[in-house]
CSV table of C-alpha atoms in Angstrom, one decimal:
chain,number,residue,atom,x,y,z
A,824,MET,CA,57.9,-32.3,-167.0
A,825,LYS,CA,59.5,-30.0,-169.6
A,826,ASN,CA,57.1,-27.2,-168.6
A,827,LEU,CA,58.0,-27.4,-164.9
A,828,SER,CA,59.1,-23.8,-164.1
A,829,TYR,CA,59.1,-23.9,-160.3
A,830,PRO,CA,61.8,-25.2,-158.0
A,831,ILE,CA,61.5,-28.8,-156.8
A,832,VAL,CA,62.2,-29.5,-153.2
A,833,PHE,CA,62.5,-33.2,-152.2
A,834,VAL,CA,61.7,-34.2,-148.6
A,835,HIS,CA,63.1,-37.5,-147.4
A,836,GLY,CA,61.4,-40.1,-145.2
A,837,MET,CA,62.2,-41.4,-141.7
A,838,PHE,CA,65.9,-42.3,-141.2
A,839,GLY,CA,66.6,-40.4,-144.4
A,840,TRP,CA,69.0,-37.5,-145.2
A,841,GLY,CA,69.2,-34.5,-147.5
A,842,GLU,CA,71.9,-32.8,-149.6
A,843,ASN,CA,73.5,-31.2,-146.6
A,844,GLU,CA,74.3,-34.5,-144.9
A,845,GLY,CA,77.8,-36.0,-145.4
A,846,ILE,CA,76.5,-39.4,-146.4
A,847,ASN,CA,74.6,-37.8,-149.3
A,848,LYS,CA,77.9,-37.3,-151.3
A,849,LYS,CA,78.7,-41.0,-151.2
A,850,MET,CA,75.1,-42.3,-151.3
A,851,PRO,CA,72.5,-39.8,-152.3
A,852,TYR,CA,69.1,-40.5,-150.7
A,853,TRP,CA,67.3,-39.5,-153.9
A,854,GLY,CA,69.0,-42.0,-156.2
A,855,ALA,CA,71.1,-44.1,-153.8
A,856,THR,CA,71.7,-46.9,-156.3
A,857,THR,CA,71.7,-44.9,-159.6
A,858,GLY,CA,73.3,-41.5,-158.7
A,859,SER,CA,71.9,-38.3,-157.4
A,860,LEU,CA,68.4,-37.6,-158.9
A,861,THR,CA,68.7,-33.9,-157.9
A,862,ASP,CA,72.0,-33.6,-159.7
A,863,PHE,CA,70.6,-35.4,-162.7
A,864,LEU,CA,67.6,-33.1,-162.9
A,865,ASN,CA,69.7,-30.0,-162.3
A,866,VAL,CA,71.9,-30.9,-165.2
A,867,LYS,CA,68.7,-31.2,-167.3
A,868,GLY,CA,67.8,-27.6,-166.4
A,869,TYR,CA,65.4,-28.2,-163.5
A,870,GLU,CA,66.0,-26.4,-160.2
A,871,CYS,CA,66.1,-29.1,-157.5
A,872,TYR,CA,67.0,-29.2,-153.8
A,873,ALA,CA,66.9,-32.0,-151.2
A,874,ALA,CA,65.9,-30.7,-147.7
A,875,SER,CA,67.6,-32.2,-144.6
A,876,VAL,CA,65.0,-32.6,-141.9
A,877,ALA,CA,65.4,-34.8,-138.8
A,878,GLY,CA,65.4,-38.5,-139.6
A,879,THR,CA,63.4,-39.5,-136.5
A,880,SER,CA,61.4,-36.5,-135.4
A,881,SER,CA,57.6,-35.8,-135.6
A,882,ALA,CA,56.0,-34.4,-138.7
A,883,TRP,CA,55.5,-31.2,-136.8
A,884,ASP,CA,59.2,-30.8,-136.0
A,885,ARG,CA,60.2,-31.8,-139.5
A,886,ALA,CA,57.7,-29.2,-141.0
A,887,CYS,CA,59.2,-26.5,-138.8
A,888,GLU,CA,62.7,-27.5,-140.0
A,889,LEU,CA,61.6,-27.5,-143.6
A,890,TYR,CA,60.2,-24.0,-143.2
A,891,ALA,CA,63.4,-22.6,-141.6
A,892,GLN,CA,65.5,-24.2,-144.4
A,893,LEU,CA,63.3,-22.7,-147.1
A,894,THR,CA,63.2,-19.2,-145.6
A,895,GLY,CA,66.7,-19.1,-144.2
A,896,THR,CA,65.6,-18.5,-140.6
A,897,VAL,CA,66.0,-20.2,-137.2
A,898,VAL,CA,63.9,-23.3,-136.6
A,899,ASP,CA,60.9,-22.4,-134.4
A,900,TYR,CA,59.0,-25.4,-133.2
A,901,GLY,CA,56.4,-23.1,-131.5
A,902,GLU,CA,56.0,-22.2,-127.8
A,903,ALA,CA,52.9,-24.4,-127.2
A,904,HIS,CA,54.3,-27.4,-129.0
A,905,SER,CA,57.7,-27.2,-127.3
A,906,GLN,CA,56.1,-26.9,-123.8
A,907,ALA,CA,53.8,-29.9,-124.6
A,908,HIS,CA,56.6,-32.0,-125.8
A,909,ASN,CA,59.3,-30.9,-123.4
A,910,HIS,CA,61.9,-29.7,-125.9
A,911,ASP,CA,63.6,-26.4,-126.8
A,912,ARG,CA,61.5,-24.0,-128.8
A,913,TYR,CA,64.3,-23.0,-131.2
A,914,GLY,CA,66.6,-25.2,-133.2
A,915,PHE,CA,69.3,-24.9,-135.8
A,916,THR,CA,69.7,-21.6,-137.7
A,917,TYR,CA,69.6,-21.4,-141.4
A,918,GLU,CA,70.2,-17.7,-141.5
A,919,GLY,CA,72.5,-17.1,-144.5
A,920,HIS,CA,72.1,-20.7,-145.5
A,921,ALA,CA,68.6,-20.9,-147.1
A,922,LEU,CA,68.1,-24.2,-149.0
A,923,MET,CA,67.6,-22.6,-152.3
A,924,GLY,CA,70.5,-20.1,-151.9
A,925,LYS,CA,68.2,-17.2,-151.1
A,926,PRO,CA,65.2,-17.1,-148.6
A,927,TRP,CA,62.0,-18.4,-150.1
A,928,ASN,CA,59.1,-16.1,-150.2
A,929,PRO,CA,55.8,-18.0,-149.5
A,930,ASN,CA,54.2,-16.1,-152.4
A,931,ASP,CA,56.6,-17.9,-154.8
A,932,LYS,CA,55.4,-21.3,-156.0
A,933,ILE,CA,57.5,-24.4,-155.4
A,934,ASN,CA,56.9,-28.1,-156.0
A,935,LEU,CA,57.3,-30.4,-153.0
A,936,VAL,CA,58.1,-34.1,-153.5
A,937,GLY,CA,58.1,-36.4,-150.5
A,938,HIS,CA,59.1,-40.0,-150.0
A,939,SER,CA,57.3,-42.0,-147.3
A,940,PHE,CA,57.1,-39.8,-144.1
A,941,GLY,CA,58.4,-36.9,-146.2
A,942,GLY,CA,54.8,-36.9,-147.6
A,943,GLU,CA,53.4,-36.5,-144.1
A,944,THR,CA,55.9,-33.7,-143.4
A,945,ILE,CA,54.8,-31.9,-146.6
A,946,ARG,CA,51.1,-32.3,-145.8
A,947,LEU,CA,51.6,-30.7,-142.3
A,948,PHE,CA,53.9,-28.0,-143.7
A,949,THR,CA,51.3,-27.0,-146.3
A,950,SER,CA,48.5,-27.2,-143.8
A,951,LEU,CA,50.4,-24.8,-141.4
A,952,MET,CA,51.2,-22.5,-144.3
A,953,THR,CA,47.5,-22.4,-145.3
A,954,PHE,CA,45.7,-22.5,-142.0
A,955,GLY,CA,48.3,-21.7,-139.4
A,956,CYS,CA,47.9,-22.8,-135.8
A,957,GLU,CA,45.6,-21.0,-133.5
A,958,GLU,CA,47.2,-22.5,-130.4
A,959,GLU,CA,50.6,-21.2,-131.3
A,960,ILE,CA,49.2,-17.8,-132.1
A,961,ALA,CA,47.4,-17.7,-128.7
A,962,VAL,CA,50.5,-18.7,-126.7
A,963,SER,CA,53.2,-16.8,-128.6
A,964,GLY,CA,51.3,-13.6,-129.5
A,965,ASP,CA,53.5,-11.2,-131.4
A,966,ASP,CA,56.5,-13.7,-131.1
A,967,VAL,CA,54.8,-16.3,-133.3
A,968,SER,CA,56.6,-17.8,-136.3
A,969,PRO,CA,55.1,-16.7,-139.7
A,970,LEU,CA,54.7,-20.5,-140.3
A,971,PHE,CA,52.0,-20.6,-137.7
A,972,LYS,CA,50.1,-17.5,-139.0
A,973,GLY,CA,48.8,-19.3,-142.1
A,974,GLY,CA,47.3,-17.4,-145.0
A,975,ASN,CA,49.6,-18.8,-147.6
A,976,ASP,CA,47.7,-21.1,-149.9
């Protein structure tokens, strides 16, 4: 692990929480019984962050939230998805509050670590980043989130 030169982003499972949740200060999700794993690794010189995605949402919604946190943008769940699941298209804004302090550029490598459903969230996130979503592109046209355009292996 000493040669790890890319930031590490931890993604919690269902009913979990990230570093921006109040409970994390008293009981960190990543190291709840031993102290904060992200703090421990940061002290050791590794750049670590813990995303705060919804604890009970779908992998799709959580992947969209992860993207917005990383890029410092407004959560865009997609027009087609929002219509199909009867919820708002846009969610919380992370403008000026990117998870890593500055907006992540998808050309920059990061390490993603997921626990339980966090793994499914990461799998969908990386699939959307790589392949995009044709349905969202068709429905949203020019107003489509870069997450749904793909092309970022």
